[in-house]
XYZ file of C-alpha atoms in Angstrom:
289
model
C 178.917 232.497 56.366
C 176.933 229.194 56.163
C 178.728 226.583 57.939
C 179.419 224.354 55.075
C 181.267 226.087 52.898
C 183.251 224.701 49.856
C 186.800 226.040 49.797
C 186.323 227.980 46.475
C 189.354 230.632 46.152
C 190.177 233.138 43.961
C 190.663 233.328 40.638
C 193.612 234.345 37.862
C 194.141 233.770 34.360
C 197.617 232.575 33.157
C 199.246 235.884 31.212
C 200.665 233.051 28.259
C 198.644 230.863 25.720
C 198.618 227.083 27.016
C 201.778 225.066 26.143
C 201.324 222.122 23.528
C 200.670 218.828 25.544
C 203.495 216.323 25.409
C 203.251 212.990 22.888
C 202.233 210.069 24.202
C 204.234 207.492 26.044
C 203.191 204.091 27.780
C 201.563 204.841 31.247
C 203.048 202.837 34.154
C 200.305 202.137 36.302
C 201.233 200.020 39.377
C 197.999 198.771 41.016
C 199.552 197.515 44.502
C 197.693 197.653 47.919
C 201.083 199.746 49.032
C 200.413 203.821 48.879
C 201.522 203.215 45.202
C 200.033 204.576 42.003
C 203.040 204.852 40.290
C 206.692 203.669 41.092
C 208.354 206.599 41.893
C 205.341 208.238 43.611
C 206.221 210.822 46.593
C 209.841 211.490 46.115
C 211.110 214.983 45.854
C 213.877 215.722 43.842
C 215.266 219.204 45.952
C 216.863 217.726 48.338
C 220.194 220.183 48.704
C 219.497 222.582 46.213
C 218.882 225.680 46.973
C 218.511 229.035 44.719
C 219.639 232.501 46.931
C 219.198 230.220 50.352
C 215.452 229.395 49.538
C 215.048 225.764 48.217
C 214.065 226.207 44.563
C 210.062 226.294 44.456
C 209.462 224.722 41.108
C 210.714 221.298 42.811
C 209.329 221.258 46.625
C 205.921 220.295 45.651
C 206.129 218.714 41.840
C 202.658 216.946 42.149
C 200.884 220.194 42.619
C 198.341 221.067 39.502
C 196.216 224.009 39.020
C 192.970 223.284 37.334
C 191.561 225.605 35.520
C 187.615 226.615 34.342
C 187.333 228.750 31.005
C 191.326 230.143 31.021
C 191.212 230.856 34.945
C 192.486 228.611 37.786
C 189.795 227.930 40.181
C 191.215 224.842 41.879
C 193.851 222.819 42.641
C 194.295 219.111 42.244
C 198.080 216.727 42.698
C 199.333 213.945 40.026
C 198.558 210.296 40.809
C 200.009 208.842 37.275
C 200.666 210.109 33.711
C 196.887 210.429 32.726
C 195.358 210.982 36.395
C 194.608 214.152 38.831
C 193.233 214.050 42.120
C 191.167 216.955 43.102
C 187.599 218.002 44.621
C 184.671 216.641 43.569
C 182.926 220.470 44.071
C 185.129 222.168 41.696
C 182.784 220.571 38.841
C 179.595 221.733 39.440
C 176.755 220.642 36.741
C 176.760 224.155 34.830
C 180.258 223.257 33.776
C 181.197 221.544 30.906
C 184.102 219.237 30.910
C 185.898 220.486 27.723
C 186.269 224.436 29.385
C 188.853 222.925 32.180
C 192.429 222.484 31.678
C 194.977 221.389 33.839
C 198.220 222.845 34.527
C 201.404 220.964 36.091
C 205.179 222.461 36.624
C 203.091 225.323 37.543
C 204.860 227.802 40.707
C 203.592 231.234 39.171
C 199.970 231.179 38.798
C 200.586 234.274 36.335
C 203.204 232.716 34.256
C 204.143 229.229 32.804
C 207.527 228.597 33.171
C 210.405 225.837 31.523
C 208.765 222.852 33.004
C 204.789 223.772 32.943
C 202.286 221.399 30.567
C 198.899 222.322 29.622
C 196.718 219.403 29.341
C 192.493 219.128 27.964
C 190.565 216.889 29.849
C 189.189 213.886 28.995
C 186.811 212.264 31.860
C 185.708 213.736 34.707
C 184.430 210.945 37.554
C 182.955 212.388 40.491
C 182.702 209.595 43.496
C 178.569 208.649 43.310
C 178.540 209.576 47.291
C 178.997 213.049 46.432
C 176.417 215.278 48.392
C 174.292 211.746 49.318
C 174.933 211.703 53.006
C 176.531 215.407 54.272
C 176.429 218.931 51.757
C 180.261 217.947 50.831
C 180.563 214.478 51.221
C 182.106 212.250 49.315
C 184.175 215.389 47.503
C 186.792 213.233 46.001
C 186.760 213.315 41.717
C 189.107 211.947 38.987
C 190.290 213.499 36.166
C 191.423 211.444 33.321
C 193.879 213.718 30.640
C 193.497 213.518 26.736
C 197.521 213.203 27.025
C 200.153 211.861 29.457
C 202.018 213.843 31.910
C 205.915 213.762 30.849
C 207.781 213.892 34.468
C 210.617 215.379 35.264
C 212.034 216.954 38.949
C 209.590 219.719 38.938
C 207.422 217.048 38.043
C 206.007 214.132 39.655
C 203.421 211.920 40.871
C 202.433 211.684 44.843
C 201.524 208.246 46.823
C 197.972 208.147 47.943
C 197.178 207.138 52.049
C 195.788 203.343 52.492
C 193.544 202.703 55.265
C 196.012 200.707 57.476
C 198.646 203.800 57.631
C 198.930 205.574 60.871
C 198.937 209.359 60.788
C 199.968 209.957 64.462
C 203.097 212.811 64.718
C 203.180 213.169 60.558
C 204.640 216.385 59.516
C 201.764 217.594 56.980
C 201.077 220.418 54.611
C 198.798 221.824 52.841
C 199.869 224.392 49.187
C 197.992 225.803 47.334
C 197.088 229.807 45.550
C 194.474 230.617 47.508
C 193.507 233.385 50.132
C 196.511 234.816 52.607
C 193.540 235.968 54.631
C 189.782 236.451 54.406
C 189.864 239.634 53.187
C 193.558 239.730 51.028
C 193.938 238.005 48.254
C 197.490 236.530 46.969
C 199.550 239.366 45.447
C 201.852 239.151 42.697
C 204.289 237.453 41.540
C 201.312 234.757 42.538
C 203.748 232.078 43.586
C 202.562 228.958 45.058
C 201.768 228.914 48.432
C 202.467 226.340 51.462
C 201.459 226.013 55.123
C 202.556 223.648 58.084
C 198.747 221.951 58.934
C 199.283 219.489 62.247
C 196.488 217.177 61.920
C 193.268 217.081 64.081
C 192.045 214.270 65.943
C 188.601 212.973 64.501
C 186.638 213.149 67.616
C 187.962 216.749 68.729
C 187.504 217.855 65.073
C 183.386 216.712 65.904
C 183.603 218.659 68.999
C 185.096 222.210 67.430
C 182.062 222.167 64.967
C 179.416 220.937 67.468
C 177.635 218.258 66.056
C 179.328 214.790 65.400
C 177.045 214.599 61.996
C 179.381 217.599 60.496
C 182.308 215.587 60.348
C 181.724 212.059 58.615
C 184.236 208.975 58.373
C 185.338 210.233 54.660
C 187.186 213.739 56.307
C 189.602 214.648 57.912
C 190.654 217.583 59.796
C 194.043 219.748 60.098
C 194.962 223.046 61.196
C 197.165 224.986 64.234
C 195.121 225.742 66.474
C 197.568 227.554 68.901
C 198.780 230.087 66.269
C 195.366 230.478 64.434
C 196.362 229.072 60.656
C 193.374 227.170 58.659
C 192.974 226.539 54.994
C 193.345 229.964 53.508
C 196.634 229.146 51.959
C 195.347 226.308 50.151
C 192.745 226.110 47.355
C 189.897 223.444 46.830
C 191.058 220.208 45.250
C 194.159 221.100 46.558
C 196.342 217.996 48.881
C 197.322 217.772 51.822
C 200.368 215.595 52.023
C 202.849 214.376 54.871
C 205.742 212.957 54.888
C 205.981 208.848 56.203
C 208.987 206.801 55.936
C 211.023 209.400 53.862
C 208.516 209.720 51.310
C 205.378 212.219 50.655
C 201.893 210.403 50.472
C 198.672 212.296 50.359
C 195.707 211.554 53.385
C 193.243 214.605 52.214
C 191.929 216.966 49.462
C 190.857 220.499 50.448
C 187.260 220.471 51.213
C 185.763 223.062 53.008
C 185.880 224.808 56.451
C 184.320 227.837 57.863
C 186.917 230.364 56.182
C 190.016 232.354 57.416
C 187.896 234.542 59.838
C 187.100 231.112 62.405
C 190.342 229.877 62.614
C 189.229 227.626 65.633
C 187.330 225.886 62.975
C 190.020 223.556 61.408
C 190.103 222.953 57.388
C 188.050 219.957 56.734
C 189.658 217.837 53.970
C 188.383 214.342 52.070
C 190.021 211.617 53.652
C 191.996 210.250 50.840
C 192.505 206.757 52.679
C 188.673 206.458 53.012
C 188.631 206.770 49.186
C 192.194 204.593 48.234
C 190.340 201.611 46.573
C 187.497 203.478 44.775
C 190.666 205.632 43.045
C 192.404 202.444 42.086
C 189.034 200.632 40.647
C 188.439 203.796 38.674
C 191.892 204.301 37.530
C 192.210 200.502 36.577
C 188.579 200.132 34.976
C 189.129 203.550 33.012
C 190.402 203.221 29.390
C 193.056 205.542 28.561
C-alpha cells in the first residue's frame, strides 16, 4: 500500500431515518487558555454503573460522533461544544458537497440509533489552510459547525482539547472508533463501537519506525503497542484519541493515517491536536453560529 495512507474505513448505513435535531438553546462557549471548550468538557458520567458486569457503552465515550457522507458513516469526529465537531480534515474531499454529511452523536450501534442519538445537518465545514501544503496529510485537522445545537446529556458530552504546555508522558490513551478489526475483517454486527488501549509513541522513535524524519512533521503524533502488535484498525478517520490527565479525558490527536493493520510496527499517525489548540479556538470564536 502507498505509505501515506488516509485512515478511510468502512462503511454502513444507519437501518432508521435520522432523528429530528433538538431546538435551539444558548451555546456556552468558554474561550480559556485551560484544555477548555466548554465547562464540563471531559467528564464521564459511568463511573459505577455497570449493565451485566460490562460498563454501559452508550456512556464510556459520550463525545464520540459518527459522520456520515450521503446516509453512510465514513468517519468519525468527538464534540468540542453544542455547535462544534472535531474530525479529519481528509474525510471532506472536494467532490463532496457539504449538505450530503450528517453527523450523528449518542451513537454506540452504527446500525441503529438508540434513546439518546441526534442527527444533525451541517452547516460549515473549515478545513485548517495547511492541509496537504507541507506533507500528503498534513495539517488534517477540520471543523464542523452544526445547523443546530447538541442537547447533552450522560451519553452525551463534550471532550477537552490538549494545549501545548500539557505533558503526555505515562497518559493512559485510547483510541474508538467503527472501523476495521483487522485488514482483511471488517466489524460484524451488532456494529457496536469499538475501543483500543494506544500507549503513545515518542516523536523521534515514531521518525525512526517510518525511516525518514520528513514523514512525521511537528503537527502528528504517534500511538500504538508495539509489543502486542495493535495499530489504528479499531479506530476510524476523524476519529480521537483521548487520555485521561488529572481525572479528566482531554483529546491530543485525530486519526490520520498509518500504513494499515497488516504493518503493525508502523504506529497510527494522528494530528496533534495541541499543535492545532489555538487555530480551533480562533475559528470557533470568529465563526457565527
Amino acid at each position: 500500500p502507498p505509505l501515506f495512507s488516509p485512515i478511510l474505513l468502512s462503511t454502513f448505513l444507519l437501518s432508521q431515518p435520522p432523528l429530528p435535531s433538538p431546538s435551539p438553546r444558548p451555546n456556552t462557549l468558554l474561550l480559556t487558555r485551560s484544555v477548555s471548550l466548554h465547562s464540563a468538557c471531559g467528564q464521564r458520567h459511568m463511573q459505577g454503573k455497570v449493565v451485566g458486569g460490562v460498563d454501559a457503552p452508550e456512556e464510556k465515550w459520550p463525545w464520540q460522533v459518527s459522520v456520515h457522507y450521503g446516509g453512510f458513516h465514513i468517519c468519525g469526529g468527538s464534540i468540542l461544544n453544542e455547535y462544534w465537531i472535531l474530525t479529519a480534515a481528509h474525510c471532506f474531499s472536494k467532490d463532496r458537497r457539504t449538505e450530503a454529511f450528517d453527523m450523528y452523536v449518542g451513537l454506540v450501534d452504527l446500525k441503529l440509533a438508540g434513546h439518546h442519538t441526534q442527527w444533525f445537518e451541517v452547516n460549515k465545514i473549515i478545513m485548517h489552510h495547511t492541509y496537504e501544503v507541507f506533507h500528503p496529510i498534513g495539517g488534517d485537522v477540520a471543523l464542523v459547525q452544526l445547523k443546530s445545537p447538541i442537547v447533552f446529556s450522560d451519553s452525551v458530552l463534550p471532550i477537552c482539547i490538549a494545549t501545548p504546555d500539557m505533558n503526555l508522558e505515562n497518559l493512559t490513551c485510547w483510541v474508538t472508533g467503527w472501523g476495521l478489526i483487522s485488514q482483511t475483517a471488517i466489524l460484524e454486527p451488532p456494529y457496536h463501537l469499538q475501543e483500543v488501549q494506544m500507549p503513545l509513541i515518542p516523536f523521534a522513535l515514531c521518525q525512526l519506525l517510518y525511516g525518514q524524519t520528513s514523514y512525521i512533521l511537528p503537527d502528528m503524533i504517534c500511538a500504538g503497542d508495539l509489543r502486542n502488535l495493535k495499530t489504528a484498525c479499531e479506530g476510524d478517520s476523524g476519529g480521537p484519541l483521548v487520555c485521561e490527565f488529572n481525572h479528566v479525558w482531554v483529546q491530543i490527536g485525530i486519526v490520520s493515517w498509518g500504513r494499515g493493520c497488516l504493518f503493525p510496527m508502523y504506529p497510527a499517525v494522528f494530528a496533534r491536536v495541541s499543535h492545532f489548540s489555538i487555530w480551533i479556538h480562533h475559528q470557533i470564536a470568529l465563526t457565527p453560529l
